[in-house]
Amino acid sequence: MSNKVQQSNTSNSASSSPDVYNIVLLVVDIVIMLAKFWLIVIESIVRAFLPKKLSNVSGQTILITGTGHGMGKEMALQYAKLGAKIICWDINEQTNAQTVKEIKQQGGTAYGYKCNVTNREEIIELAAKVRKEHGFVSIVINNAGIMPCHPLLEHTEQETRLMYEINVLSHFWINQAFLPEMIERNEGSIVALSSCAGLFGLANLVPYCGTKFAVRGYMLALAEELRHANPNSNIKFTTIYPYMIDTGLCKNPRYRFPNLFKLIGPQEAAASIIEAQREGLSEASIPRRFLNIEKVGRFVPRRAMAVVNDFLDTGVDTDKK
Ligand SMILES: NC(=O)c1ccc[n+]([C@@H]2O[C@H](COP(=O)([O-])OP(=O)(O)OC[C@H]3O[C@@H](n4cnc5c(N)ncnc54)[C@H](O)[C@@H]3O)[C@@H](O)[C@H]2O)c1
Ligand SMILES: *[C@@H]1O[C@H](CO)[C@@H](O)[C@H](O)[C@H]1NC(C)=O
Ligand SMILES: *[C@@H]1O[C@H](CO)[C@@H](O)[C@H](O)[C@H]1NC(C)=O
């Protein structure tokens, strides 16, 4: 017993000075953390008032999926105008060839490849081919997506699986093909098209919302993982949340106040995505204010937001009528 007392006594006296030391270390850590925290907060507030710094994409090789139509096509045309070389992937060979043709007509450089992004083998093979033929792909834009729109109980198994294959799983296979070289060079940019359906839960879009929330979580975690692996990582991750864009993807939009929620054209949407990518934003909605609405909305009870939703009466109706 006396032995035990002695033991605990010695360990006590031995640890008393390291305790002080550890407390000092902890206080220093807290001060550093708070200083960094507020510096970044203040810096981002100041930055909002400064002119935007956009990266130079001239001479860069950019891969975009879903370039046959809609925002993918418009991004391809606009990035080409900025002097980038565009690699166009789409399942639709004809519309994709048309995009490549239009880029060449405006004096740009583009190469079209037929790719069904549900097919992992096809992606891996094509990615190797693209890297061999065109070298380092510094910007990858995962844009291809589908949006079947009807009540959950009317969604078929095939349609649901296909939606997850295109909207979510393709990002895994494509990024796994192009990330290693980005990590090696410590440069590059990955962009993912989520949606406002990745910020809010919407009727008639249960599986689609699932895919777009998945993209958001995937991008968040991937950025975090790379930051952990290399605190000085220069690889940028940008997640885009468009509201309704006038591409034909969204068949039956419904709104009570059309002026407040008017459909945005694909050109304007593409310009907005390109700006977000060149600025290196981690996330951006189109229009930009929607992301703030979601942040504010999360402060209040969900039932309170439902009252606002009912008042605005905005959404998408089923495509089966
Ligand atoms: N239009 C909107 O209102 C809206 C809103 C929010 C998010 N989004 C998202 O933005 C992205 C682009 O939307 P959009 O409206 O421009 O689409 P779109 O329908 O106009 O064009 C999509 C393109 O992807 C291609 N594609 C489809 N399946 C493919 C496959 N398996 N493999 C390869 N290519 C395939 C199509 O052929 C088409 O050229 C999608 O991910 C969509 O979910 C769209
Ligand atoms: C952008 O990059 C290209 C290719 O590397 C270069 O020729 C051009 O001068 C750069 N432009 C600016 C404004 O830095
Ligand atoms: C794309 O691949 C999926 C499955 O891998 C298939 O169901 C679909 O029919 C294919 N689409 C086309 C147009 O070939």
Short mmCIF file of C-alpha atoms and ligand atoms in Angstrom, two decimals:
data_model
loop_
_atom_site.label_atom_id
_atom_site.label_comp_id
_atom_site.label_asym_id
_atom_site.label_seq_id
_atom_site.Cartn_x
_atom_site.Cartn_y
_atom_site.Cartn_z
CA MET A 1 0.00 0.00 0.00
CA SER A 2 2.74 2.43 0.96
CA ASN A 3 4.45 1.34 -2.20
CA LYS A 4 1.45 2.35 -4.25
CA VAL A 5 1.23 5.76 -2.57
CA GLN A 6 4.85 6.36 -3.25
CA GLN A 7 4.42 5.38 -6.86
CA SER A 8 1.52 7.70 -7.43
CA ASN A 9 3.41 10.45 -5.59
CA THR A 10 6.44 10.16 -7.79
CA SER A 11 4.36 10.04 -10.94
CA ASN A 12 2.47 13.11 -9.73
CA SER A 13 5.53 15.19 -9.05
CA ALA A 14 7.16 13.97 -12.26
CA SER A 15 4.17 14.98 -14.37
CA SER A 16 3.47 18.32 -12.74
CA SER A 17 5.92 20.29 -14.84
CA PRO A 18 5.02 18.54 -18.13
CA ASP A 19 1.40 19.40 -17.26
CA VAL A 20 2.23 23.10 -17.23
CA TYR A 21 4.21 22.61 -20.41
CA ASN A 22 1.30 20.82 -22.09
CA ILE A 23 -1.12 23.51 -21.03
CA VAL A 24 1.14 26.21 -22.48
CA LEU A 25 1.38 24.20 -25.73
CA LEU A 26 -2.39 23.84 -25.83
CA VAL A 27 -2.92 27.57 -25.26
CA VAL A 28 -0.43 28.38 -28.03
CA ASP A 29 -2.26 25.94 -30.34
CA ILE A 30 -5.60 27.54 -29.55
CA VAL A 31 -4.23 31.05 -30.18
CA ILE A 32 -2.71 29.96 -33.53
CA MET A 33 -5.93 28.21 -34.55
CA LEU A 34 -8.08 31.26 -33.69
CA ALA A 35 -5.69 33.64 -35.44
CA LYS A 36 -5.72 31.51 -38.63
CA PHE A 37 -9.48 31.10 -38.41
CA TRP A 38 -10.18 34.84 -38.24
CA LEU A 39 -7.50 35.71 -40.79
CA ILE A 40 -9.22 33.44 -43.32
CA VAL A 41 -12.68 34.81 -42.45
CA ILE A 42 -11.46 38.40 -42.82
CA GLU A 43 -9.50 37.59 -45.98
CA SER A 44 -12.58 36.07 -47.64
CA ILE A 45 -14.67 39.12 -46.70
CA VAL A 46 -12.03 41.48 -48.14
CA ARG A 47 -11.72 39.32 -51.26
CA ALA A 48 -15.44 39.67 -51.95
CA PHE A 49 -14.83 43.39 -52.60
CA LEU A 50 -11.66 42.99 -54.67
CA PRO A 51 -11.64 42.28 -58.41
CA LYS A 52 -11.75 38.53 -59.07
CA LYS A 53 -8.52 36.75 -59.96
CA LEU A 54 -9.23 34.25 -62.73
CA SER A 55 -6.74 31.54 -63.68
CA ASN A 56 -5.37 31.43 -67.22
CA VAL A 57 -6.82 28.46 -69.10
CA SER A 58 -5.14 29.26 -72.43
CA GLY A 59 -3.14 26.26 -73.60
CA GLN A 60 -4.70 23.97 -70.96
CA THR A 61 -6.30 20.65 -71.91
CA ILE A 62 -9.84 20.37 -70.55
CA LEU A 63 -12.02 17.26 -70.49
CA ILE A 64 -15.76 17.84 -70.37
CA THR A 65 -18.41 15.09 -70.31
CA GLY A 66 -21.83 15.59 -71.88
CA THR A 67 -20.57 18.06 -74.51
CA GLY A 68 -23.25 17.13 -77.06
CA HIS A 69 -25.88 19.39 -75.56
CA GLY A 70 -26.76 21.98 -72.94
CA MET A 71 -24.25 23.35 -70.46
CA GLY A 72 -21.52 20.87 -71.47
CA LYS A 73 -21.65 22.11 -75.04
CA GLU A 74 -21.65 25.78 -74.01
CA MET A 75 -18.72 25.25 -71.62
CA ALA A 76 -16.78 23.56 -74.42
CA LEU A 77 -17.43 26.49 -76.79
CA GLN A 78 -16.53 29.12 -74.19
CA TYR A 79 -13.41 27.39 -72.83
CA ALA A 80 -12.22 26.98 -76.44
CA LYS A 81 -12.67 30.73 -76.96
CA LEU A 82 -10.39 31.25 -73.95
CA GLY A 83 -7.70 29.29 -75.80
CA ALA A 84 -8.05 25.87 -74.13
CA LYS A 85 -7.88 22.54 -75.95
CA ILE A 86 -11.17 20.73 -75.35
CA ILE A 87 -11.64 16.97 -75.04
CA CYS A 88 -15.34 16.31 -75.64
CA TRP A 89 -16.94 13.12 -74.30
CA ASP A 90 -20.54 12.28 -75.04
CA ILE A 91 -22.63 9.18 -75.66
CA ASN A 92 -24.21 10.91 -78.65
CA GLU A 93 -21.61 10.82 -81.41
CA GLN A 94 -23.51 13.12 -83.76
CA THR A 95 -24.26 15.99 -81.41
CA ASN A 96 -20.74 15.70 -79.99
CA ALA A 97 -19.23 15.95 -83.50
CA GLN A 98 -21.37 19.04 -84.05
CA THR A 99 -19.89 20.67 -80.91
CA VAL A 100 -16.35 19.89 -82.12
CA LYS A 101 -17.22 21.32 -85.54
CA GLU A 102 -18.54 24.55 -84.02
CA ILE A 103 -15.40 24.94 -81.90
CA LYS A 104 -13.21 24.51 -84.99
CA GLN A 105 -15.35 27.02 -86.89
CA GLN A 106 -14.71 29.61 -84.20
CA GLY A 107 -10.98 28.91 -84.52
CA GLY A 108 -10.59 26.68 -81.46
CA THR A 109 -9.13 23.24 -80.80
CA ALA A 110 -11.32 20.28 -79.84
CA TYR A 111 -11.38 16.50 -80.08
CA GLY A 112 -14.55 14.43 -79.79
CA TYR A 113 -14.79 10.92 -78.35
CA LYS A 114 -17.86 8.76 -78.02
CA CYS A 115 -18.15 7.61 -74.42
CA ASN A 116 -20.93 6.02 -72.42
CA VAL A 117 -19.89 7.19 -68.95
CA THR A 118 -21.79 4.31 -67.32
CA ASN A 119 -19.08 2.01 -68.65
CA ARG A 120 -16.02 1.91 -66.37
CA GLU A 121 -13.84 -0.12 -68.78
CA GLU A 122 -14.62 2.28 -71.60
CA ILE A 123 -13.69 5.27 -69.39
CA ILE A 124 -10.37 3.73 -68.31
CA GLU A 125 -9.41 2.85 -71.89
CA LEU A 126 -10.44 6.21 -73.28
CA ALA A 127 -8.68 8.11 -70.50
CA ALA A 128 -5.42 6.30 -71.30
CA LYS A 129 -5.89 7.12 -74.98
CA VAL A 130 -6.58 10.79 -74.26
CA ARG A 131 -3.53 11.11 -71.99
CA LYS A 132 -1.37 9.47 -74.67
CA GLU A 133 -2.68 11.66 -77.48
CA HIS A 134 -3.01 14.97 -75.65
CA GLY A 135 -0.81 14.83 -72.55
CA PHE A 136 -1.75 16.23 -69.20
CA VAL A 137 -5.44 16.98 -68.68
CA SER A 138 -5.43 19.80 -66.12
CA ILE A 139 -9.17 20.41 -65.83
CA VAL A 140 -11.85 17.72 -65.65
CA ILE A 141 -15.52 18.69 -65.73
CA ASN A 142 -17.98 15.96 -64.76
CA ASN A 143 -21.10 17.35 -66.37
CA ALA A 144 -23.05 14.52 -68.05
CA GLY A 145 -26.26 13.79 -66.18
CA ILE A 146 -29.87 12.69 -66.57
CA MET A 147 -32.97 13.75 -64.65
CA PRO A 148 -36.00 11.46 -64.79
CA CYS A 149 -38.71 13.25 -62.88
CA HIS A 150 -41.70 11.54 -61.25
CA PRO A 151 -42.86 10.20 -57.86
CA LEU A 152 -40.52 7.66 -56.21
CA LEU A 153 -42.97 4.79 -56.56
CA GLU A 154 -43.02 5.28 -60.34
CA HIS A 155 -39.24 5.11 -60.73
CA THR A 156 -38.11 1.80 -62.24
CA GLU A 157 -35.06 -0.10 -61.04
CA GLN A 158 -33.29 0.32 -64.38
CA GLU A 159 -33.86 4.07 -64.45
CA THR A 160 -32.71 4.51 -60.86
CA ARG A 161 -29.53 2.49 -61.39
CA LEU A 162 -28.76 4.31 -64.64
CA MET A 163 -29.16 7.68 -62.89
CA TYR A 164 -26.65 6.70 -60.19
CA GLU A 165 -24.26 5.28 -62.81
CA ILE A 166 -24.23 8.49 -64.87
CA ASN A 167 -24.71 11.18 -62.22
CA VAL A 168 -22.48 9.71 -59.49
CA LEU A 169 -20.37 6.64 -60.29
CA SER A 170 -18.91 8.06 -63.52
CA HIS A 171 -17.21 10.75 -61.40
CA PHE A 172 -15.37 7.99 -59.49
CA TRP A 173 -14.00 6.30 -62.61
CA ILE A 174 -13.12 9.52 -64.44
CA ASN A 175 -11.44 11.20 -61.47
CA GLN A 176 -9.53 8.04 -60.56
CA ALA A 177 -8.14 8.07 -64.11
CA PHE A 178 -7.00 11.71 -64.12
CA LEU A 179 -6.20 12.49 -60.47
CA PRO A 180 -2.89 10.58 -60.22
CA GLU A 181 -1.18 12.91 -62.71
CA MET A 182 -2.72 15.96 -61.03
CA ILE A 183 -1.39 14.79 -57.65
CA GLU A 184 2.04 14.09 -59.16
CA ARG A 185 2.24 17.63 -60.60
CA ASN A 186 0.31 19.18 -57.72
CA GLU A 187 -1.89 21.13 -60.10
CA GLY A 188 -5.31 20.72 -61.66
CA SER A 189 -8.95 21.33 -61.21
CA ILE A 190 -11.94 19.03 -60.88
CA VAL A 191 -15.43 20.39 -61.39
CA ALA A 192 -18.66 18.52 -60.64
CA LEU A 193 -22.18 19.42 -61.67
CA SER A 194 -24.38 18.90 -58.65
CA SER A 195 -27.64 20.86 -58.63
CA CYS A 196 -29.93 22.84 -56.36
CA ALA A 197 -31.41 19.33 -56.02
CA GLY A 198 -28.16 18.67 -54.11
CA LEU A 199 -29.04 21.47 -51.68
CA PHE A 200 -32.80 21.01 -51.22
CA GLY A 201 -35.08 17.97 -51.21
CA LEU A 202 -37.57 18.22 -54.09
CA ALA A 203 -40.77 16.36 -54.95
CA ASN A 204 -40.65 14.14 -58.07
CA LEU A 205 -36.85 14.09 -57.83
CA VAL A 206 -36.14 11.67 -54.98
CA PRO A 207 -33.48 9.55 -56.76
CA TYR A 208 -32.09 12.59 -58.59
CA CYS A 209 -31.69 14.51 -55.31
CA GLY A 210 -29.92 11.42 -53.95
CA THR A 211 -27.44 11.53 -56.82
CA LYS A 212 -26.82 15.28 -56.52
CA PHE A 213 -26.38 15.18 -52.72
CA ALA A 214 -23.97 12.28 -53.34
CA VAL A 215 -21.90 14.42 -55.72
CA ARG A 216 -21.74 17.17 -53.11
CA GLY A 217 -20.55 14.80 -50.37
CA TYR A 218 -18.12 13.07 -52.70
CA MET A 219 -16.48 16.37 -53.71
CA LEU A 220 -16.32 17.65 -50.14
CA ALA A 221 -14.66 14.45 -48.90
CA LEU A 222 -12.25 14.20 -51.83
CA ALA A 223 -11.05 17.78 -51.32
CA GLU A 224 -10.58 17.06 -47.61
CA GLU A 225 -8.71 13.83 -48.29
CA LEU A 226 -6.23 15.54 -50.62
CA ARG A 227 -5.77 18.41 -48.19
CA HIS A 228 -4.90 15.86 -45.48
CA ALA A 229 -2.44 14.08 -47.76
CA ASN A 230 -0.78 17.38 -48.74
CA PRO A 231 -1.56 20.59 -46.82
CA ASN A 232 -0.07 22.52 -49.77
CA SER A 233 -2.21 20.78 -52.37
CA ASN A 234 -2.96 23.05 -55.34
CA ILE A 235 -5.64 20.84 -56.81
CA LYS A 236 -8.95 22.69 -56.83
CA PHE A 237 -12.38 21.13 -56.37
CA THR A 238 -15.43 23.06 -57.51
CA THR A 239 -18.99 21.86 -56.98
CA ILE A 240 -21.69 23.63 -58.97
CA TYR A 241 -25.34 23.86 -57.92
CA PRO A 242 -27.39 25.17 -60.84
CA TYR A 243 -31.03 26.03 -60.37
CA MET A 244 -33.24 25.43 -63.43
CA ILE A 245 -31.31 25.95 -66.66
CA ASP A 246 -33.09 26.17 -69.99
CA THR A 247 -31.57 23.09 -71.67
CA GLY A 248 -34.65 20.88 -71.92
CA LEU A 249 -33.38 18.59 -69.13
CA CYS A 250 -36.00 19.96 -66.77
CA LYS A 251 -39.25 19.26 -68.61
CA ASN A 252 -42.02 20.74 -66.47
CA PRO A 253 -40.76 23.56 -64.25
CA ARG A 254 -43.40 25.28 -62.13
CA TYR A 255 -43.19 28.68 -60.49
CA ARG A 256 -45.50 31.22 -58.94
CA PHE A 257 -43.10 34.14 -59.47
CA PRO A 258 -41.44 33.58 -62.85
CA ASN A 259 -39.46 36.80 -62.57
CA LEU A 260 -37.82 35.67 -59.35
CA PHE A 261 -37.01 32.17 -60.61
CA LYS A 262 -36.72 32.63 -64.34
CA LEU A 263 -34.95 29.91 -66.32
CA ILE A 264 -31.33 30.79 -66.98
CA GLY A 265 -29.91 30.16 -70.46
CA PRO A 266 -27.17 27.53 -70.94
CA GLN A 267 -24.68 30.16 -72.18
CA GLU A 268 -25.05 32.25 -69.04
CA ALA A 269 -24.87 29.12 -66.86
CA ALA A 270 -21.71 27.92 -68.63
CA ALA A 271 -20.06 31.33 -68.18
CA SER A 272 -20.91 31.19 -64.48
CA ILE A 273 -19.40 27.69 -64.08
CA ILE A 274 -16.23 28.72 -65.92
CA GLU A 275 -15.85 31.78 -63.73
CA ALA A 276 -16.27 29.68 -60.55
CA GLN A 277 -13.67 27.17 -61.79
CA ARG A 278 -11.17 29.87 -62.80
CA GLU A 279 -11.66 31.61 -59.46
CA GLY A 280 -11.03 28.30 -57.70
CA LEU A 281 -14.25 28.47 -55.67
CA SER A 282 -15.03 25.30 -53.74
CA GLU A 283 -18.75 25.70 -54.40
CA ALA A 284 -21.05 27.99 -56.34
CA SER A 285 -24.72 28.01 -57.14
CA ILE A 286 -26.34 29.48 -60.24
CA PRO A 287 -27.65 32.04 -59.47
CA ARG A 288 -24.99 32.60 -56.79
CA ARG A 289 -27.45 33.70 -54.06
CA PHE A 290 -29.12 30.27 -53.82
CA LEU A 291 -26.24 28.84 -51.79
CA ASN A 292 -26.78 31.56 -49.19
CA ILE A 293 -30.51 30.84 -49.09
CA GLU A 294 -29.68 27.22 -48.28
CA LYS A 295 -27.25 28.27 -45.52
CA VAL A 296 -29.83 30.57 -43.92
CA GLY A 297 -32.55 27.95 -44.40
CA ARG A 298 -30.61 25.48 -42.29
CA PHE A 299 -30.78 27.82 -39.27
CA VAL A 300 -34.56 27.64 -39.08
CA PRO A 301 -36.82 24.63 -38.47
CA ARG A 302 -37.54 22.64 -41.62
CA ARG A 303 -41.29 23.19 -41.11
CA ALA A 304 -40.70 26.95 -41.27
CA MET A 305 -38.88 26.59 -44.60
CA ALA A 306 -41.77 24.43 -45.84
CA VAL A 307 -44.10 27.40 -45.27
CA VAL A 308 -41.83 29.55 -47.45
CA ASN A 309 -41.71 26.79 -50.10
CA ASP A 310 -45.50 26.55 -50.17
CA PHE A 311 -45.76 30.30 -50.61
CA LEU A 312 -43.23 30.32 -53.49
CA ASP A 313 -44.85 27.22 -55.02
CA THR A 314 -41.74 26.45 -57.07
CA GLY A 315 -40.66 23.02 -58.26
CA VAL A 316 -40.84 20.48 -61.05
CA ASP A 317 -43.91 18.51 -62.08
CA THR A 318 -43.81 14.89 -63.21
CA ASP A 319 -42.58 14.19 -66.76
CA LYS A 320 -45.15 11.41 -67.19
CA LYS A 321 -48.13 13.65 -67.92
N1 LIG B 1 -30.70 21.85 -66.77
C1 LIG B 1 -30.90 22.05 -65.50
O1 LIG B 1 -31.91 22.67 -65.10
C2 LIG B 1 -29.91 21.57 -64.48
C3 LIG B 1 -30.03 22.04 -63.17
C4 LIG B 1 -29.13 21.59 -62.22
C5 LIG B 1 -28.14 20.69 -62.57
N2 LIG B 1 -28.04 20.23 -63.84
C6 LIG B 1 -26.98 19.27 -64.15
O2 LIG B 1 -26.10 19.81 -65.11
C7 LIG B 1 -25.58 18.79 -65.95
C8 LIG B 1 -25.82 19.14 -67.40
O3 LIG B 1 -27.19 19.35 -67.60
P1 LIG B 1 -27.81 19.83 -68.99
O4 LIG B 1 -29.13 20.40 -68.66
O5 LIG B 1 -26.82 20.64 -69.72
O6 LIG B 1 -28.02 18.41 -69.71
P2 LIG B 1 -28.43 18.07 -71.24
O7 LIG B 1 -29.47 17.03 -71.16
O8 LIG B 1 -28.71 19.32 -72.00
O9 LIG B 1 -27.08 17.44 -71.81
C9 LIG B 1 -26.54 16.31 -71.21
C10 LIG B 1 -25.52 15.68 -72.17
O10 LIG B 1 -25.00 14.51 -71.50
C11 LIG B 1 -24.96 13.44 -72.43
N3 LIG B 1 -25.08 12.14 -71.75
C12 LIG B 1 -26.20 11.60 -71.19
N4 LIG B 1 -25.95 10.36 -70.77
C13 LIG B 1 -24.65 10.10 -71.04
C14 LIG B 1 -23.82 8.96 -70.86
N5 LIG B 1 -24.28 7.84 -70.31
N6 LIG B 1 -22.53 9.06 -71.25
C15 LIG B 1 -22.06 10.19 -71.84
N7 LIG B 1 -22.80 11.27 -72.04
C16 LIG B 1 -24.09 11.23 -71.67
C17 LIG B 1 -26.14 13.68 -73.34
O11 LIG B 1 -25.99 13.01 -74.59
C18 LIG B 1 -26.15 15.20 -73.48
O12 LIG B 1 -25.36 15.62 -74.58
C19 LIG B 1 -26.25 17.49 -65.50
O13 LIG B 1 -25.42 16.80 -64.62
C20 LIG B 1 -27.49 17.99 -64.78
O14 LIG B 1 -27.94 17.06 -63.83
C21 LIG B 1 -28.91 20.66 -64.81
C1 LIG B 2 -1.76 32.29 -70.49
O1 LIG B 2 -1.04 31.10 -70.80
C2 LIG B 2 -0.58 31.03 -72.14
C3 LIG B 2 -0.02 29.66 -72.38
O2 LIG B 2 0.83 29.24 -71.36
C4 LIG B 2 0.43 32.15 -72.38
O3 LIG B 2 0.88 32.12 -73.70
C5 LIG B 2 -0.24 33.50 -72.10
O4 LIG B 2 0.70 34.54 -72.22
C6 LIG B 2 -0.85 33.50 -70.70
N1 LIG B 2 -1.63 34.73 -70.56
C7 LIG B 2 -1.55 35.51 -69.49
C8 LIG B 2 -2.42 36.69 -69.48
O5 LIG B 2 -0.78 35.26 -68.58
C1 LIG B 3 -24.84 2.88 -71.81
O1 LIG B 3 -24.49 1.81 -70.96
C2 LIG B 3 -25.56 1.34 -70.15
C3 LIG B 3 -25.08 0.24 -69.23
O2 LIG B 3 -23.69 0.18 -69.11
C4 LIG B 3 -26.69 0.82 -71.01
O3 LIG B 3 -27.79 0.43 -70.20
C5 LIG B 3 -27.13 1.89 -71.98
O4 LIG B 3 -28.09 1.36 -72.88
C6 LIG B 3 -25.95 2.42 -72.77
N1 LIG B 3 -26.42 3.49 -73.60
C7 LIG B 3 -26.22 3.53 -74.92
C8 LIG B 3 -26.90 4.62 -75.66
O5 LIG B 3 -25.51 2.73 -75.48
#
